[in-house]
Coordinates of C-alpha atoms in Angstrom, one line a residue:
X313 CA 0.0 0.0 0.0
X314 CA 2.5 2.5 1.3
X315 CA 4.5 1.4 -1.8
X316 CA 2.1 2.3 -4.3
X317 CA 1.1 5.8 -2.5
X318 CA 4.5 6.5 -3.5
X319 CA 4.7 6.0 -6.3
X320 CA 1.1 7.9 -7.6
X321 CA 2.8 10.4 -5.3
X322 CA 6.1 10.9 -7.6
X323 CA 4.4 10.1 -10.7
X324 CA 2.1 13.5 -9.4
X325 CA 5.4 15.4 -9.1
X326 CA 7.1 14.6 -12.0
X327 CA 4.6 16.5 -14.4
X328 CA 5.1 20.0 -13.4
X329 CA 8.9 19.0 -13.6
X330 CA 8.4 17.9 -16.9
X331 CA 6.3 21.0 -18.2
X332 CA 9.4 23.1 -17.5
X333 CA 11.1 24.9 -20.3
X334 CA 14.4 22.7 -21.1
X335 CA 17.5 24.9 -21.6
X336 CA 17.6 23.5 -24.7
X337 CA 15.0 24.9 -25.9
X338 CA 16.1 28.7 -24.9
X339 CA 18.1 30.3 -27.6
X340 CA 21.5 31.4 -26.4
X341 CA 22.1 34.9 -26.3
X342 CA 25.8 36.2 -25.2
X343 CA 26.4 38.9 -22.5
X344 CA 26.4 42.5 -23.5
X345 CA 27.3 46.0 -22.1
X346 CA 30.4 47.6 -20.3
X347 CA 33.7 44.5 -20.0
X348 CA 36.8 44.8 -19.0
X349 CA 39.5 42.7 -21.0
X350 CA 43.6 41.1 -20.5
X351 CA 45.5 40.3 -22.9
X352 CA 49.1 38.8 -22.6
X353 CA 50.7 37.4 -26.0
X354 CA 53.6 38.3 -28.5
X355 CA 55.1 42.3 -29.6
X356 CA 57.1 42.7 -32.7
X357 CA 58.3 45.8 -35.5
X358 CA 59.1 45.1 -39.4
X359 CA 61.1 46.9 -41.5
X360 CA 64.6 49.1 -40.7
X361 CA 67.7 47.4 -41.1
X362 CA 67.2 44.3 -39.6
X363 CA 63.8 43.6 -41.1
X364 CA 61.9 42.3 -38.1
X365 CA 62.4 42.8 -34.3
X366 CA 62.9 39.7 -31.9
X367 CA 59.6 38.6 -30.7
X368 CA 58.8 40.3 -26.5
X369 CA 56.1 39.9 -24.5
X370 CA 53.0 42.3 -24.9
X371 CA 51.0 43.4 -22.6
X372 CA 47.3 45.2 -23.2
X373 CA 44.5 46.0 -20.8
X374 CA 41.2 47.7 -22.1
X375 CA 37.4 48.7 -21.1
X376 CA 34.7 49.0 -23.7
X377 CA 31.1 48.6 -23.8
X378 CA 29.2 46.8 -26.6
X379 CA 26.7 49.3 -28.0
X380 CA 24.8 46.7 -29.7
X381 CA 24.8 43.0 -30.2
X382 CA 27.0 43.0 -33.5
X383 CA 28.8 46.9 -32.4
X384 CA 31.3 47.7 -29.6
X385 CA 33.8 50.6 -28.8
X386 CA 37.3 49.9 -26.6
X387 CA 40.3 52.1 -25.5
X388 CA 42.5 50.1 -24.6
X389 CA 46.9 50.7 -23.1
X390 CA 49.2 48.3 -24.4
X391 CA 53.0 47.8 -24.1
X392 CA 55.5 46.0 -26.0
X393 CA 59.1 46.8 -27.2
X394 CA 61.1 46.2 -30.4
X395 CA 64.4 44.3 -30.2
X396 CA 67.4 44.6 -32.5
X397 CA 65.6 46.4 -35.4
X398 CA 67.1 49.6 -36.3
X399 CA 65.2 52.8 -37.7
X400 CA 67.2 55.2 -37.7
X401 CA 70.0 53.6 -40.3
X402 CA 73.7 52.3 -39.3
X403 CA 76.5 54.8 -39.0
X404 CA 78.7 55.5 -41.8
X405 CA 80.9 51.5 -42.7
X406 CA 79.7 50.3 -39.4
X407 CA 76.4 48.3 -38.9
X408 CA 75.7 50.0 -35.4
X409 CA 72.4 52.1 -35.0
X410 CA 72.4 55.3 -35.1
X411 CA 70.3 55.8 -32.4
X412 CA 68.8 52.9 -30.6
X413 CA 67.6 49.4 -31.8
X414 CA 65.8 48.3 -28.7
X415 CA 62.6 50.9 -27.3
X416 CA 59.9 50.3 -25.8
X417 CA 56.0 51.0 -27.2
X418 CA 53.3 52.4 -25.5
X419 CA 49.6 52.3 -26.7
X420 CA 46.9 55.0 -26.1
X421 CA 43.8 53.3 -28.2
X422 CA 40.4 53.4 -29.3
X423 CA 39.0 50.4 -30.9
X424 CA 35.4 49.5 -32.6
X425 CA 35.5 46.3 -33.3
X426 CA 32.2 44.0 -35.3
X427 CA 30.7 40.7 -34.0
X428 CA 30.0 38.4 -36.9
X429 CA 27.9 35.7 -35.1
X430 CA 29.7 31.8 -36.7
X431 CA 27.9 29.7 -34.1
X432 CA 26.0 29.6 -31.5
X433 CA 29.1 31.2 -29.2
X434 CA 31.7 31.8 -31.8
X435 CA 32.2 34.8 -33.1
X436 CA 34.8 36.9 -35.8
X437 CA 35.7 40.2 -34.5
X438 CA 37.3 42.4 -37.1
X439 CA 38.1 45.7 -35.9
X440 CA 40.0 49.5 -36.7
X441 CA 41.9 51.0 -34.2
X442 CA 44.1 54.6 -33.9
X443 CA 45.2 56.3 -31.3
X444 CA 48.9 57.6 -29.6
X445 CA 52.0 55.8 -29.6
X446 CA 55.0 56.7 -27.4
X447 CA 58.8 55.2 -28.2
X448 CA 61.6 55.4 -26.0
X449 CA 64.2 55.4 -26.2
X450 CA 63.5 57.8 -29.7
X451 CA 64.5 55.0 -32.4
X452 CA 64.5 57.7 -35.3
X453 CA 66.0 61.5 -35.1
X454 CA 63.2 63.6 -32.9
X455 CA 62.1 67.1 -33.6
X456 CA 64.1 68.7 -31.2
X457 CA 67.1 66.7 -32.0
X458 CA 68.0 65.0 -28.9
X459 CA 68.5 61.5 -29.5
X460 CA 67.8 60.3 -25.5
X461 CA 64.3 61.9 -25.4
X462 CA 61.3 59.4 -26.3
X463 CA 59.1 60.1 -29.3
X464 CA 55.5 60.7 -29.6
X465 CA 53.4 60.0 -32.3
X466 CA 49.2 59.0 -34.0
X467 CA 48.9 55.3 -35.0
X468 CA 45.7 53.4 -36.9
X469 CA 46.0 50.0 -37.3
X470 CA 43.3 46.9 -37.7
X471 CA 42.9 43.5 -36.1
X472 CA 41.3 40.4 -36.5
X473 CA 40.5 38.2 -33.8
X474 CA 38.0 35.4 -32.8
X475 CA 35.6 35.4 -29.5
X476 CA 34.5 32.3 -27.7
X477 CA 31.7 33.1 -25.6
X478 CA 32.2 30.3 -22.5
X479 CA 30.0 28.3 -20.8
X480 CA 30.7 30.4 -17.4
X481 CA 28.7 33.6 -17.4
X482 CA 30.7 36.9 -18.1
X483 CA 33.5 35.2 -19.3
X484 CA 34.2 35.0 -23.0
X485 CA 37.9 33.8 -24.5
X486 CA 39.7 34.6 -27.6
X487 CA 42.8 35.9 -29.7
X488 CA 43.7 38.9 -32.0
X489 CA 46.1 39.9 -34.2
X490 CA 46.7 43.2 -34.4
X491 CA 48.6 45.5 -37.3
X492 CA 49.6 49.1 -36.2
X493 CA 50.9 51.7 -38.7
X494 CA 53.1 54.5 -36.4
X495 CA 53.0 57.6 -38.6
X496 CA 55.7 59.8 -38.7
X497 CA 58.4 57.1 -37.3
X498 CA 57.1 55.1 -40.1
X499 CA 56.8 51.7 -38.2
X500 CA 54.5 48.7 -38.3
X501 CA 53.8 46.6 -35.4
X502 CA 52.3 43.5 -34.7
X503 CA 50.8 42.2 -32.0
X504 CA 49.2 38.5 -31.5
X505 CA 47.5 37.9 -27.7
X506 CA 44.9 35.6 -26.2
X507 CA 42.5 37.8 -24.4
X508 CA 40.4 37.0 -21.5
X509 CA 37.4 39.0 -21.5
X510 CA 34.3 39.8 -18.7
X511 CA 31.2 41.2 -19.8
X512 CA 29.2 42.9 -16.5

């Protein structure tokens, strides 16, 4: 008797259980609005004498807020540094720099970057970016002519990256590569990171 109540009694429960919406059935939507982002991955220049840099470590923290689901604006700081790649020419029958072939860059940045939805949590993320660029030491002859003061100048550049939004809310995962154009020094940069991304 006692055996049967239970059961009729579970068999009663399990129908409202049942009638619930499965999460299946709801149609993913990722996170949007104001996010914070880290990004740790690879720094290096082209061109000068030596044609490339050796590869450093770059660094780039950033806030932005996604202004729609497909549209988001960034401004972002990011360091790297160029290694053994000389801009400002070697000196007359010698093949040392003329100024220096290892300085440091600094990024001041604004981004928009576009979502282009590949599956349910995958997306491509093109974007354009410009902003200021500080080098020091000055790796090319500076206005005032004083070869230890650091060198300020605009840069534009575009990326490419992919976004992984995760299973763990807020959190999405990804990688960019990065092109930057420094105009007046005449440099390009590249920058390749993994980025780690919260969404609030």
């Amino acid at each position: 008797m006692k055996k049967s109540q239970l059961i009729a009694a579970l068999a009663l429960l399990s129908s409202p259980v049942l009638a619930a919406t499965p999460p299946e059935g709801v149609a993913f939507e990722p996170r949007r609005g104001f996010f914070t982002e880290t990004d740790i991955g690879v720094f290096f220049t082209v061109g000068g004498e030596n044609v490339y840099s050796n590869a450093q470590t770059y660094l780039q923290l950033g806030v932005g807020y996604d202004l729609t689901e497909k549209l988001s604006l960034g401004a972002h700081f990011g360091l790297g540094s160029s290694a053994q790649n000389c801009f400002a020419g070697y000196l007359p029958g010698t093949e040392t720099c003329a100024l220096s072939d290892n300085f440091t860059m600094a990024f001041f940045n604004l981004s928009a970057a576009y979502h282009v939805r590949v599956m349910d949590r995958l997306f491509l993320t093109p974007k354009v970016v410009a902003g200021y660029t500080r080098l020091d030491p000055a790796p090319v002859d500076p206005d005032e002519g004083d070869p230890g003061r650091a060198v300020n100048a605009p840069n534009a550049g575009l990326g490419f990256g992919v976004e992984y939004a995760t299973g763990m809310d807020h959190f999405s995962v990804g990688a960019d590569l990065l092109a930057r154009y420094i105009i007046g020094p005449n440099i390009t940069s590249f920058a390749i990171f993994p980025k780690v991304k919260y969404t609030f």
